[in-house]
Amino acid sequence: MRTDNDTWDITTSVGSTALFVAAARALEAQKPDPLAVDPFAEVFCRAVGGSWAALLDGKEPEHPLMSAEFGQHFVTFQAARTRYFDDYFHNATQAGVRQIVLLAAGLDSRAYRLDWPAGMTVYELDQPQVLEFKRDALAAHGATARAERREIAVDLRDDWQQALRDSGFRADQPSAWIAEGLLIYLPASAQEQLFTGVDSLANAGSHLAVEEGKPMDRDTFREKVHEAKSVDDERGQWWQLVYNEQHAPAAQWFAERGWVAEETTLIDYLKTVGRSVESADAEAANMLASITLVSAVKR
Ligand SMILES: C[S@@+](CC[C@H](N)C(=O)[O-])C[C@H]1O[C@@H](n2cnc3c(N)ncnc32)[C@H](O)[C@@H]1O
């Protein structure tokens, strides 16, 4: 279970969720017609080794990411999410933004993967051991960032705004932010602090994109957490890492503060990119139906 000041590395607690989604991206990249290709996702899995590397070699048939019921939909979800945020950054860059902030960067490799214009700075915020793993794995691979990349080792439940400013972030210049795969790991109070922090540092013309999920009803969630205690795999552990809370829907919260926000349900986005939205598995169907992708621009 979570505590207010818990910490982790890349293979434990919330840190391992970064590896889980990177593994999903690596599996997507193996498909003949991938929605998005993140070549560094495989690098991270191989750097950890063991079952994470074996998974990519088809040697972990029991891994949750391999199941037809859940894994296949989760991999597609991650691929769609990657594509959505990649396109969002392309648009923000075209609009002239030169400061990117990855809230909970995890194993996001966009600083190394996307074609950034000259003068771009990418700020990556996450817990210290997650950033350390990523730095070491990419250095061992010989990867070079395609933008000025600055790591900010913080807990996003603390005062991360000052740390960001201290690293050179300019609140008087437009910026583009993402919270991809983050909100569910924060209690509602920290979500509020996060949104407030973004709004206070974002100049007019700034962009924001968020992935969010609708909370489940409390009894169903409690049951899920209880059941998961007897399942000793990543999915079982995952239920014990998340907060079933939502401070406020992002589009509404930011619209009330002068941002123009647009929501796209994951289902609609999957249809746009030509991927299946049907699942016979209740958990996968609930996951697909509960996620919304939000983009906003500050006036
Ligand atoms: C599911 S991963 C998503 C990573 C990345 N955004 C992506 O989509 O690949 C969740 C990430 O959130 C980070 N995270 C969650 N809560 C955090 C907190 N309170 N402070 C710093 N990082 C946090 C974890 O360390 C992890 O890297």
PDB file of N, CA and C in Angstrom, residues 83-183:
ATOM      1  N   ARG A  83       1.107   7.953 -29.213  1.00  0.00           N
ATOM      2  CA  ARG A  83       0.877   8.708 -30.447  1.00  0.00           C
ATOM      3  C   ARG A  83       0.173  10.035 -30.159  1.00  0.00           C
ATOM      4  N   TYR A  84      -0.810   9.979 -29.277  1.00  0.00           N
ATOM      5  CA  TYR A  84      -1.547  11.202 -28.926  1.00  0.00           C
ATOM      6  C   TYR A  84      -0.594  12.267 -28.385  1.00  0.00           C
ATOM      7  N   PHE A  85       0.257  11.893 -27.441  1.00  0.00           N
ATOM      8  CA  PHE A  85       1.163  12.873 -26.828  1.00  0.00           C
ATOM      9  C   PHE A  85       2.288  13.289 -27.795  1.00  0.00           C
ATOM     10  N   ASP A  86       2.719  12.375 -28.665  1.00  0.00           N
ATOM     11  CA  ASP A  86       3.721  12.757 -29.681  1.00  0.00           C
ATOM     12  C   ASP A  86       3.133  13.846 -30.583  1.00  0.00           C
ATOM     13  N   ASP A  87       1.893  13.643 -31.021  1.00  0.00           N
ATOM     14  CA  ASP A  87       1.248  14.632 -31.906  1.00  0.00           C
ATOM     15  C   ASP A  87       1.049  15.955 -31.176  1.00  0.00           C
ATOM     16  N   TYR A  88       0.687  15.851 -29.917  1.00  0.00           N
ATOM     17  CA  TYR A  88       0.501  17.055 -29.094  1.00  0.00           C
ATOM     18  C   TYR A  88       1.811  17.861 -29.059  1.00  0.00           C
ATOM     19  N   PHE A  89       2.936  17.179 -28.845  1.00  0.00           N
ATOM     20  CA  PHE A  89       4.213  17.899 -28.793  1.00  0.00           C
ATOM     21  C   PHE A  89       4.573  18.498 -30.145  1.00  0.00           C
ATOM     22  N   HIS A  90       4.232  17.782 -31.201  1.00  0.00           N
ATOM     23  CA  HIS A  90       4.500  18.320 -32.541  1.00  0.00           C
ATOM     24  C   HIS A  90       3.754  19.658 -32.701  1.00  0.00           C
ATOM     25  N   ASN A  91       2.490  19.670 -32.299  1.00  0.00           N
ATOM     26  CA  ASN A  91       1.682  20.891 -32.448  1.00  0.00           C
ATOM     27  C   ASN A  91       2.207  22.022 -31.561  1.00  0.00           C
ATOM     28  N   ALA A  92       2.579  21.686 -30.337  1.00  0.00           N
ATOM     29  CA  ALA A  92       3.080  22.725 -29.422  1.00  0.00           C
ATOM     30  C   ALA A  92       4.384  23.314 -29.961  1.00  0.00           C
ATOM     31  N   THR A  93       5.223  22.447 -30.530  1.00  0.00           N
ATOM     32  CA  THR A  93       6.495  22.901 -31.096  1.00  0.00           C
ATOM     33  C   THR A  93       6.253  23.819 -32.288  1.00  0.00           C
ATOM     34  N   GLN A  94       5.297  23.401 -33.140  1.00  0.00           N
ATOM     35  CA  GLN A  94       4.955  24.224 -34.312  1.00  0.00           C
ATOM     36  C   GLN A  94       4.448  25.599 -33.889  1.00  0.00           C
ATOM     37  N   ALA A  95       3.790  25.625 -32.716  1.00  0.00           N
ATOM     38  CA  ALA A  95       3.240  26.896 -32.219  1.00  0.00           C
ATOM     39  C   ALA A  95       4.335  27.767 -31.592  1.00  0.00           C
ATOM     40  N   GLY A  96       5.561  27.243 -31.513  1.00  0.00           N
ATOM     41  CA  GLY A  96       6.676  28.075 -31.064  1.00  0.00           C
ATOM     42  C   GLY A  96       7.173  27.796 -29.655  1.00  0.00           C
ATOM     43  N   VAL A  97       6.588  26.813 -28.969  1.00  0.00           N
ATOM     44  CA  VAL A  97       7.034  26.502 -27.602  1.00  0.00           C
ATOM     45  C   VAL A  97       8.448  25.923 -27.625  1.00  0.00           C
ATOM     46  N   ARG A  98       9.281  26.348 -26.667  1.00  0.00           N
ATOM     47  CA  ARG A  98      10.647  25.833 -26.605  1.00  0.00           C
ATOM     48  C   ARG A  98      10.995  25.296 -25.207  1.00  0.00           C
ATOM     49  N   GLN A  99       9.983  25.105 -24.375  1.00  0.00           N
ATOM     50  CA  GLN A  99      10.209  24.488 -23.043  1.00  0.00           C
ATOM     51  C   GLN A  99       9.172  23.383 -22.867  1.00  0.00           C
ATOM     52  N   ILE A 100       9.675  22.170 -22.653  1.00  0.00           N
ATOM     53  CA  ILE A 100       8.803  21.006 -22.465  1.00  0.00           C
ATOM     54  C   ILE A 100       8.962  20.544 -21.023  1.00  0.00           C
ATOM     55  N   VAL A 101       7.858  20.200 -20.384  1.00  0.00           N
ATOM     56  CA  VAL A 101       7.947  19.668 -19.018  1.00  0.00           C
ATOM     57  C   VAL A 101       7.243  18.315 -18.972  1.00  0.00           C
ATOM     58  N   LEU A 102       8.020  17.275 -18.695  1.00  0.00           N
ATOM     59  CA  LEU A 102       7.460  15.929 -18.561  1.00  0.00           C
ATOM     60  C   LEU A 102       7.245  15.673 -17.071  1.00  0.00           C
ATOM     61  N   LEU A 103       6.005  15.773 -16.633  1.00  0.00           N
ATOM     62  CA  LEU A 103       5.686  15.499 -15.221  1.00  0.00           C
ATOM     63  C   LEU A 103       5.625  13.993 -15.067  1.00  0.00           C
ATOM     64  N   ALA A 104       6.429  13.444 -14.174  1.00  0.00           N
ATOM     65  CA  ALA A 104       6.530  11.978 -14.062  1.00  0.00           C
ATOM     66  C   ALA A 104       7.058  11.394 -15.370  1.00  0.00           C
ATOM     67  N   ALA A 105       8.254  11.802 -15.733  1.00  0.00           N
ATOM     68  CA  ALA A 105       8.841  11.390 -17.015  1.00  0.00           C
ATOM     69  C   ALA A 105       8.994   9.877 -17.113  1.00  0.00           C
ATOM     70  N   GLY A 106       9.299   9.222 -16.006  1.00  0.00           N
ATOM     71  CA  GLY A 106       9.501   7.775 -16.057  1.00  0.00           C
ATOM     72  C   GLY A 106      10.482   7.424 -17.162  1.00  0.00           C
ATOM     73  N   LEU A 107      10.099   6.470 -18.017  1.00  0.00           N
ATOM     74  CA  LEU A 107      10.975   6.044 -19.106  1.00  0.00           C
ATOM     75  C   LEU A 107      10.532   6.653 -20.434  1.00  0.00           C
ATOM     76  N   ASP A 108       9.892   7.801 -20.356  1.00  0.00           N
ATOM     77  CA  ASP A 108       9.552   8.583 -21.554  1.00  0.00           C
ATOM     78  C   ASP A 108      10.867   8.940 -22.251  1.00  0.00           C
ATOM     79  N   SER A 109      10.991   8.548 -23.512  1.00  0.00           N
ATOM     80  CA  SER A 109      12.260   8.789 -24.221  1.00  0.00           C
ATOM     81  C   SER A 109      12.137   9.916 -25.236  1.00  0.00           C
ATOM     82  N   ARG A 110      11.116  10.746 -25.080  1.00  0.00           N
ATOM     83  CA  ARG A 110      10.867  11.754 -26.138  1.00  0.00           C
ATOM     84  C   ARG A 110      12.044  12.708 -26.336  1.00  0.00           C
ATOM     85  N   ALA A 111      12.799  12.987 -25.282  1.00  0.00           N
ATOM     86  CA  ALA A 111      13.936  13.897 -25.448  1.00  0.00           C
ATOM     87  C   ALA A 111      14.953  13.302 -26.427  1.00  0.00           C
ATOM     88  N   TYR A 112      14.956  11.967 -26.543  1.00  0.00           N
ATOM     89  CA  TYR A 112      15.909  11.261 -27.399  1.00  0.00           C
ATOM     90  C   TYR A 112      15.295  10.847 -28.733  1.00  0.00           C
ATOM     91  N   ARG A 113      13.986  10.865 -28.775  1.00  0.00           N
ATOM     92  CA  ARG A 113      13.263  10.210 -29.867  1.00  0.00           C
ATOM     93  C   ARG A 113      12.620  11.188 -30.844  1.00  0.00           C
ATOM     94  N   LEU A 114      12.126  12.316 -30.345  1.00  0.00           N
ATOM     95  CA  LEU A 114      11.394  13.229 -31.229  1.00  0.00           C
ATOM     96  C   LEU A 114      12.351  14.215 -31.889  1.00  0.00           C
ATOM     97  N   ASP A 115      11.864  14.756 -32.985  1.00  0.00           N
ATOM     98  CA  ASP A 115      12.684  15.656 -33.787  1.00  0.00           C
ATOM     99  C   ASP A 115      12.460  17.090 -33.307  1.00  0.00           C
ATOM    100  N   TRP A 116      13.189  17.487 -32.286  1.00  0.00           N
ATOM    101  CA  TRP A 116      12.967  18.809 -31.679  1.00  0.00           C
ATOM    102  C   TRP A 116      13.685  19.898 -32.451  1.00  0.00           C
ATOM    103  N   PRO A 117      13.123  21.091 -32.495  1.00  0.00           N
ATOM    104  CA  PRO A 117      13.842  22.197 -33.133  1.00  0.00           C
ATOM    105  C   PRO A 117      15.002  22.667 -32.250  1.00  0.00           C
ATOM    106  N   ALA A 118      15.915  23.432 -32.843  1.00  0.00           N
ATOM    107  CA  ALA A 118      17.034  23.987 -32.066  1.00  0.00           C
ATOM    108  C   ALA A 118      16.480  24.858 -30.944  1.00  0.00           C
ATOM    109  N   GLY A 119      17.151  24.861 -29.823  1.00  0.00           N
ATOM    110  CA  GLY A 119      16.754  25.737 -28.719  1.00  0.00           C
ATOM    111  C   GLY A 119      15.719  25.128 -27.794  1.00  0.00           C
ATOM    112  N   MET A 120      15.409  23.854 -27.978  1.00  0.00           N
ATOM    113  CA  MET A 120      14.393  23.218 -27.124  1.00  0.00           C
ATOM    114  C   MET A 120      15.024  22.701 -25.829  1.00  0.00           C
ATOM    115  N   THR A 121      14.344  22.937 -24.712  1.00  0.00           N
ATOM    116  CA  THR A 121      14.765  22.351 -23.435  1.00  0.00           C
ATOM    117  C   THR A 121      13.655  21.433 -22.937  1.00  0.00           C
ATOM    118  N   VAL A 122      14.052  20.230 -22.540  1.00  0.00           N
ATOM    119  CA  VAL A 122      13.086  19.256 -22.006  1.00  0.00           C
ATOM    120  C   VAL A 122      13.409  19.034 -20.532  1.00  0.00           C
ATOM    121  N   TYR A 123      12.461  19.361 -19.667  1.00  0.00           N
ATOM    122  CA  TYR A 123      12.621  19.156 -18.225  1.00  0.00           C
ATOM    123  C   TYR A 123      11.930  17.846 -17.869  1.00  0.00           C
ATOM    124  N   GLU A 124      12.656  16.979 -17.194  1.00  0.00           N
ATOM    125  CA  GLU A 124      12.091  15.674 -16.830  1.00  0.00           C
ATOM    126  C   GLU A 124      11.998  15.563 -15.314  1.00  0.00           C
ATOM    127  N   LEU A 125      10.798  15.467 -14.801  1.00  0.00           N
ATOM    128  CA  LEU A 125      10.588  15.373 -13.354  1.00  0.00           C
ATOM    129  C   LEU A 125      10.176  13.955 -12.981  1.00  0.00           C
ATOM    130  N   ASP A 126      10.845  13.402 -12.008  1.00  0.00           N
ATOM    131  CA  ASP A 126      10.448  12.084 -11.476  1.00  0.00           C
ATOM    132  C   ASP A 126      11.273  11.841 -10.219  1.00  0.00           C
ATOM    133  N   GLN A 127      11.042  10.714  -9.586  1.00  0.00           N
ATOM    134  CA  GLN A 127      11.818  10.392  -8.390  1.00  0.00           C
ATOM    135  C   GLN A 127      13.277  10.087  -8.785  1.00  0.00           C
ATOM    136  N   PRO A 128      14.231  10.373  -7.865  1.00  0.00           N
ATOM    137  CA  PRO A 128      15.656  10.287  -8.219  1.00  0.00           C
ATOM    138  C   PRO A 128      16.110   8.937  -8.776  1.00  0.00           C
ATOM    139  N   GLN A 129      15.649   7.847  -8.182  1.00  0.00           N
ATOM    140  CA  GLN A 129      16.176   6.552  -8.628  1.00  0.00           C
ATOM    141  C   GLN A 129      15.636   6.144 -10.006  1.00  0.00           C
ATOM    142  N   VAL A 130      14.467   6.663 -10.336  1.00  0.00           N
ATOM    143  CA  VAL A 130      13.905   6.383 -11.670  1.00  0.00           C
ATOM    144  C   VAL A 130      14.753   7.110 -12.716  1.00  0.00           C
ATOM    145  N   LEU A 131      15.047   8.380 -12.437  1.00  0.00           N
ATOM    146  CA  LEU A 131      15.860   9.169 -13.375  1.00  0.00           C
ATOM    147  C   LEU A 131      17.274   8.592 -13.492  1.00  0.00           C
ATOM    148  N   GLU A 132      17.772   8.102 -12.388  1.00  0.00           N
ATOM    149  CA  GLU A 132      19.136   7.542 -12.385  1.00  0.00           C
ATOM    150  C   GLU A 132      19.203   6.290 -13.269  1.00  0.00           C
ATOM    151  N   PHE A 133      18.207   5.423 -13.126  1.00  0.00           N
ATOM    152  CA  PHE A 133      18.171   4.214 -13.960  1.00  0.00           C
ATOM    153  C   PHE A 133      18.135   4.599 -15.445  1.00  0.00           C
ATOM    154  N   LYS A 134      17.266   5.547 -15.740  1.00  0.00           N
ATOM    155  CA  LYS A 134      17.080   5.951 -17.137  1.00  0.00           C
ATOM    156  C   LYS A 134      18.383   6.526 -17.721  1.00  0.00           C
ATOM    157  N   ARG A 135      18.996   7.402 -16.945  1.00  0.00           N
ATOM    158  CA  ARG A 135      20.261   8.023 -17.387  1.00  0.00           C
ATOM    159  C   ARG A 135      21.313   6.948 -17.673  1.00  0.00           C
ATOM    160  N   ASP A 136      21.472   6.022 -16.742  1.00  0.00           N
ATOM    161  CA  ASP A 136      22.495   4.981 -16.885  1.00  0.00           C
ATOM    162  C   ASP A 136      22.196   4.074 -18.082  1.00  0.00           C
ATOM    163  N   ALA A 137      20.917   3.696 -18.227  1.00  0.00           N
ATOM    164  CA  ALA A 137      20.563   2.775 -19.317  1.00  0.00           C
ATOM    165  C   ALA A 137      20.806   3.438 -20.672  1.00  0.00           C
ATOM    166  N   LEU A 138      20.446   4.709 -20.783  1.00  0.00           N
ATOM    167  CA  LEU A 138      20.615   5.394 -22.066  1.00  0.00           C
ATOM    168  C   LEU A 138      22.088   5.663 -22.353  1.00  0.00           C
ATOM    169  N   ALA A 139      22.848   5.981 -21.289  1.00  0.00           N
ATOM    170  CA  ALA A 139      24.283   6.226 -21.484  1.00  0.00           C
ATOM    171  C   ALA A 139      24.968   4.930 -21.925  1.00  0.00           C
ATOM    172  N   ALA A 140      24.599   3.811 -21.296  1.00  0.00           N
ATOM    173  CA  ALA A 140      25.213   2.526 -21.659  1.00  0.00           C
ATOM    174  C   ALA A 140      24.881   2.162 -23.106  1.00  0.00           C
ATOM    175  N   HIS A 141      23.737   2.616 -23.568  1.00  0.00           N
ATOM    176  CA  HIS A 141      23.313   2.340 -24.945  1.00  0.00           C
ATOM    177  C   HIS A 141      23.961   3.323 -25.931  1.00  0.00           C
ATOM    178  N   GLY A 142      24.577   4.381 -25.413  1.00  0.00           N
ATOM    179  CA  GLY A 142      25.196   5.390 -26.285  1.00  0.00           C
ATOM    180  C   GLY A 142      24.193   6.367 -26.877  1.00  0.00           C
ATOM    181  N   ALA A 143      23.023   6.499 -26.236  1.00  0.00           N
ATOM    182  CA  ALA A 143      21.993   7.396 -26.785  1.00  0.00           C
ATOM    183  C   ALA A 143      22.343   8.859 -26.498  1.00  0.00           C
ATOM    184  N   THR A 144      21.945   9.717 -27.405  1.00  0.00           N
ATOM    185  CA  THR A 144      22.194  11.158 -27.228  1.00  0.00           C
ATOM    186  C   THR A 144      20.860  11.898 -27.313  1.00  0.00           C
ATOM    187  N   ALA A 145      20.646  12.793 -26.359  1.00  0.00           N
ATOM    188  CA  ALA A 145      19.399  13.563 -26.374  1.00  0.00           C
ATOM    189  C   ALA A 145      19.396  14.510 -27.574  1.00  0.00           C
ATOM    190  N   ARG A 146      18.184  14.746 -28.118  1.00  0.00           N
ATOM    191  CA  ARG A 146      18.049  15.612 -29.297  1.00  0.00           C
ATOM    192  C   ARG A 146      17.593  17.014 -28.901  1.00  0.00           C
ATOM    193  N   ALA A 147      17.628  17.280 -27.589  1.00  0.00           N
ATOM    194  CA  ALA A 147      17.281  18.601 -27.057  1.00  0.00           C
ATOM    195  C   ALA A 147      18.117  18.759 -25.790  1.00  0.00           C
ATOM    196  N   GLU A 148      18.129  19.960 -25.258  1.00  0.00           N
ATOM    197  CA  GLU A 148      18.777  20.166 -23.951  1.00  0.00           C
ATOM    198  C   GLU A 148      17.883  19.469 -22.919  1.00  0.00           C
ATOM    199  N   ARG A 149      18.419  18.458 -22.217  1.00  0.00           N
ATOM    200  CA  ARG A 149      17.584  17.678 -21.295  1.00  0.00           C
ATOM    201  C   ARG A 149      18.017  17.961 -19.868  1.00  0.00           C
ATOM    202  N   ARG A 150      17.077  18.321 -19.026  1.00  0.00           N
ATOM    203  CA  ARG A 150      17.414  18.604 -17.626  1.00  0.00           C
ATOM    204  C   ARG A 150      16.570  17.736 -16.708  1.00  0.00           C
ATOM    205  N   GLU A 151      17.259  16.992 -15.865  1.00  0.00           N
ATOM    206  CA  GLU A 151      16.557  16.118 -14.906  1.00  0.00           C
ATOM    207  C   GLU A 151      16.233  16.886 -13.645  1.00  0.00           C
ATOM    208  N   ILE A 152      15.063  16.681 -13.136  1.00  0.00           N
ATOM    209  CA  ILE A 152      14.688  17.294 -11.864  1.00  0.00           C
ATOM    210  C   ILE A 152      14.172  16.179 -10.956  1.00  0.00           C
ATOM    211  N   ALA A 153      15.034  15.792 -10.024  1.00  0.00           N
ATOM    212  CA  ALA A 153      14.702  14.677  -9.134  1.00  0.00           C
ATOM    213  C   ALA A 153      13.860  15.211  -7.983  1.00  0.00           C
ATOM    214  N   VAL A 154      12.576  14.928  -8.039  1.00  0.00           N
ATOM    215  CA  VAL A 154      11.648  15.464  -7.030  1.00  0.00           C
ATOM    216  C   VAL A 154      10.534  14.455  -6.777  1.00  0.00           C
ATOM    217  N   ASP A 155       9.842  14.703  -5.707  1.00  0.00           N
ATOM    218  CA  ASP A 155       8.566  14.020  -5.509  1.00  0.00           C
ATOM    219  C   ASP A 155       7.486  15.025  -5.886  1.00  0.00           C
ATOM    220  N   LEU A 156       6.600  14.605  -6.765  1.00  0.00           N
ATOM    221  CA  LEU A 156       5.576  15.537  -7.268  1.00  0.00           C
ATOM    222  C   LEU A 156       4.491  15.835  -6.235  1.00  0.00           C
ATOM    223  N   ARG A 157       4.598  15.237  -5.074  1.00  0.00           N
ATOM    224  CA  ARG A 157       3.704  15.634  -3.979  1.00  0.00           C
ATOM    225  C   ARG A 157       4.325  16.771  -3.174  1.00  0.00           C
ATOM    226  N   ASP A 158       5.595  17.111  -3.476  1.00  0.00           N
ATOM    227  CA  ASP A 158       6.282  18.198  -2.763  1.00  0.00           C
ATOM    228  C   ASP A 158       6.306  19.464  -3.630  1.00  0.00           C
ATOM    229  N   ASP A 159       7.137  20.437  -3.210  1.00  0.00           N
ATOM    230  CA  ASP A 159       7.230  21.690  -3.963  1.00  0.00           C
ATOM    231  C   ASP A 159       8.180  21.523  -5.153  1.00  0.00           C
ATOM    232  N   TRP A 160       7.643  20.992  -6.246  1.00  0.00           N
ATOM    233  CA  TRP A 160       8.469  20.766  -7.429  1.00  0.00           C
ATOM    234  C   TRP A 160       8.630  22.052  -8.245  1.00  0.00           C
ATOM    235  N   GLN A 161       7.741  23.024  -8.031  1.00  0.00           N
ATOM    236  CA  GLN A 161       7.788  24.237  -8.859  1.00  0.00           C
ATOM    237  C   GLN A 161       9.121  24.983  -8.692  1.00  0.00           C
ATOM    238  N   GLN A 162       9.560  25.086  -7.435  1.00  0.00           N
ATOM    239  CA  GLN A 162      10.807  25.816  -7.191  1.00  0.00           C
ATOM    240  C   GLN A 162      11.982  25.084  -7.839  1.00  0.00           C
ATOM    241  N   ALA A 163      11.967  23.764  -7.715  1.00  0.00           N
ATOM    242  CA  ALA A 163      13.055  22.974  -8.319  1.00  0.00           C
ATOM    243  C   ALA A 163      13.088  23.182  -9.829  1.00  0.00           C
ATOM    244  N   LEU A 164      11.914  23.284 -10.431  1.00  0.00           N
ATOM    245  CA  LEU A 164      11.848  23.494 -11.883  1.00  0.00           C
ATOM    246  C   LEU A 164      12.421  24.866 -12.248  1.00  0.00           C
ATOM    247  N   ARG A 165      12.025  25.885 -11.506  1.00  0.00           N
ATOM    248  CA  ARG A 165      12.566  27.227 -11.756  1.00  0.00           C
ATOM    249  C   ARG A 165      14.086  27.238 -11.575  1.00  0.00           C
ATOM    250  N   ASP A 166      14.546  26.568 -10.507  1.00  0.00           N
ATOM    251  CA  ASP A 166      15.987  26.551 -10.219  1.00  0.00           C
ATOM    252  C   ASP A 166      16.779  25.876 -11.346  1.00  0.00           C
ATOM    253  N   SER A 167      16.090  25.021 -12.111  1.00  0.00           N
ATOM    254  CA  SER A 167      16.780  24.337 -13.212  1.00  0.00           C
ATOM    255  C   SER A 167      16.778  25.159 -14.487  1.00  0.00           C
ATOM    256  N   GLY A 168      16.189  26.350 -14.428  1.00  0.00           N
ATOM    257  CA  GLY A 168      16.241  27.232 -15.599  1.00  0.00           C
ATOM    258  C   GLY A 168      14.914  27.448 -16.296  1.00  0.00           C
ATOM    259  N   PHE A 169      13.851  26.813 -15.813  1.00  0.00           N
ATOM    260  CA  PHE A 169      12.540  26.990 -16.441  1.00  0.00           C
ATOM    261  C   PHE A 169      12.129  28.458 -16.366  1.00  0.00           C
ATOM    262  N   ARG A 170      11.595  29.003 -17.477  1.00  0.00           N
ATOM    263  CA  ARG A 170      11.199  30.410 -17.539  1.00  0.00           C
ATOM    264  C   ARG A 170       9.675  30.523 -17.547  1.00  0.00           C
ATOM    265  N   ALA A 171       9.130  31.047 -16.451  1.00  0.00           N
ATOM    266  CA  ALA A 171       7.673  31.200 -16.369  1.00  0.00           C
ATOM    267  C   ALA A 171       7.160  32.340 -17.249  1.00  0.00           C
ATOM    268  N   ASP A 172       8.074  33.152 -17.768  1.00  0.00           N
ATOM    269  CA  ASP A 172       7.636  34.246 -18.646  1.00  0.00           C
ATOM    270  C   ASP A 172       7.676  33.839 -20.128  1.00  0.00           C
ATOM    271  N   GLN A 173       7.954  32.559 -20.391  1.00  0.00           N
ATOM    272  CA  GLN A 173       7.954  32.043 -21.768  1.00  0.00           C
ATOM    273  C   GLN A 173       6.935  30.914 -21.863  1.00  0.00           C
ATOM    274  N   PRO A 174       6.305  30.696 -23.025  1.00  0.00           N
ATOM    275  CA  PRO A 174       5.351  29.589 -23.127  1.00  0.00           C
ATOM    276  C   PRO A 174       6.027  28.225 -22.925  1.00  0.00           C
ATOM    277  N   SER A 175       5.262  27.278 -22.474  1.00  0.00           N
ATOM    278  CA  SER A 175       5.782  25.946 -22.168  1.00  0.00           C
ATOM    279  C   SER A 175       4.743  24.903 -22.599  1.00  0.00           C
ATOM    280  N   ALA A 176       5.172  23.655 -22.681  1.00  0.00           N
ATOM    281  CA  ALA A 176       4.227  22.565 -22.980  1.00  0.00           C
ATOM    282  C   ALA A 176       4.445  21.455 -21.965  1.00  0.00           C
ATOM    283  N   TRP A 177       3.387  21.053 -21.310  1.00  0.00           N
ATOM    284  CA  TRP A 177       3.447  20.119 -20.189  1.00  0.00           C
ATOM    285  C   TRP A 177       2.702  18.831 -20.524  1.00  0.00           C
ATOM    286  N   ILE A 178       3.180  17.711 -19.952  1.00  0.00           N
ATOM    287  CA  ILE A 178       2.307  16.531 -19.988  1.00  0.00           C
ATOM    288  C   ILE A 178       2.290  15.833 -18.637  1.00  0.00           C
ATOM    289  N   ALA A 179       1.138  15.240 -18.381  1.00  0.00           N
ATOM    290  CA  ALA A 179       0.981  14.307 -17.263  1.00  0.00           C
ATOM    291  C   ALA A 179       0.404  13.048 -17.897  1.00  0.00           C
ATOM    292  N   GLU A 180       1.304  12.148 -18.267  1.00  0.00           N
ATOM    293  CA  GLU A 180       0.928  10.899 -18.963  1.00  0.00           C
ATOM    294  C   GLU A 180       1.140   9.758 -17.981  1.00  0.00           C
ATOM    295  N   GLY A 181       0.067   9.070 -17.640  1.00  0.00           N
ATOM    296  CA  GLY A 181       0.207   7.946 -16.708  1.00  0.00           C
ATOM    297  C   GLY A 181       0.601   8.383 -15.316  1.00  0.00           C
ATOM    298  N   LEU A 182       0.157   9.547 -14.902  1.00  0.00           N
ATOM    299  CA  LEU A 182       0.557  10.050 -13.584  1.00  0.00           C
ATOM    300  C   LEU A 182      -0.593  10.206 -12.593  1.00  0.00           C
ATOM    301  N   LEU A 183      -1.677  10.821 -12.996  1.00  0.00           N
ATOM    302  CA  LEU A 183      -2.665  11.281 -12.010  1.00  0.00           C
ATOM    303  C   LEU A 183      -3.176  10.163 -11.095  1.00  0.00           C
TER     304      LEU A 183
END
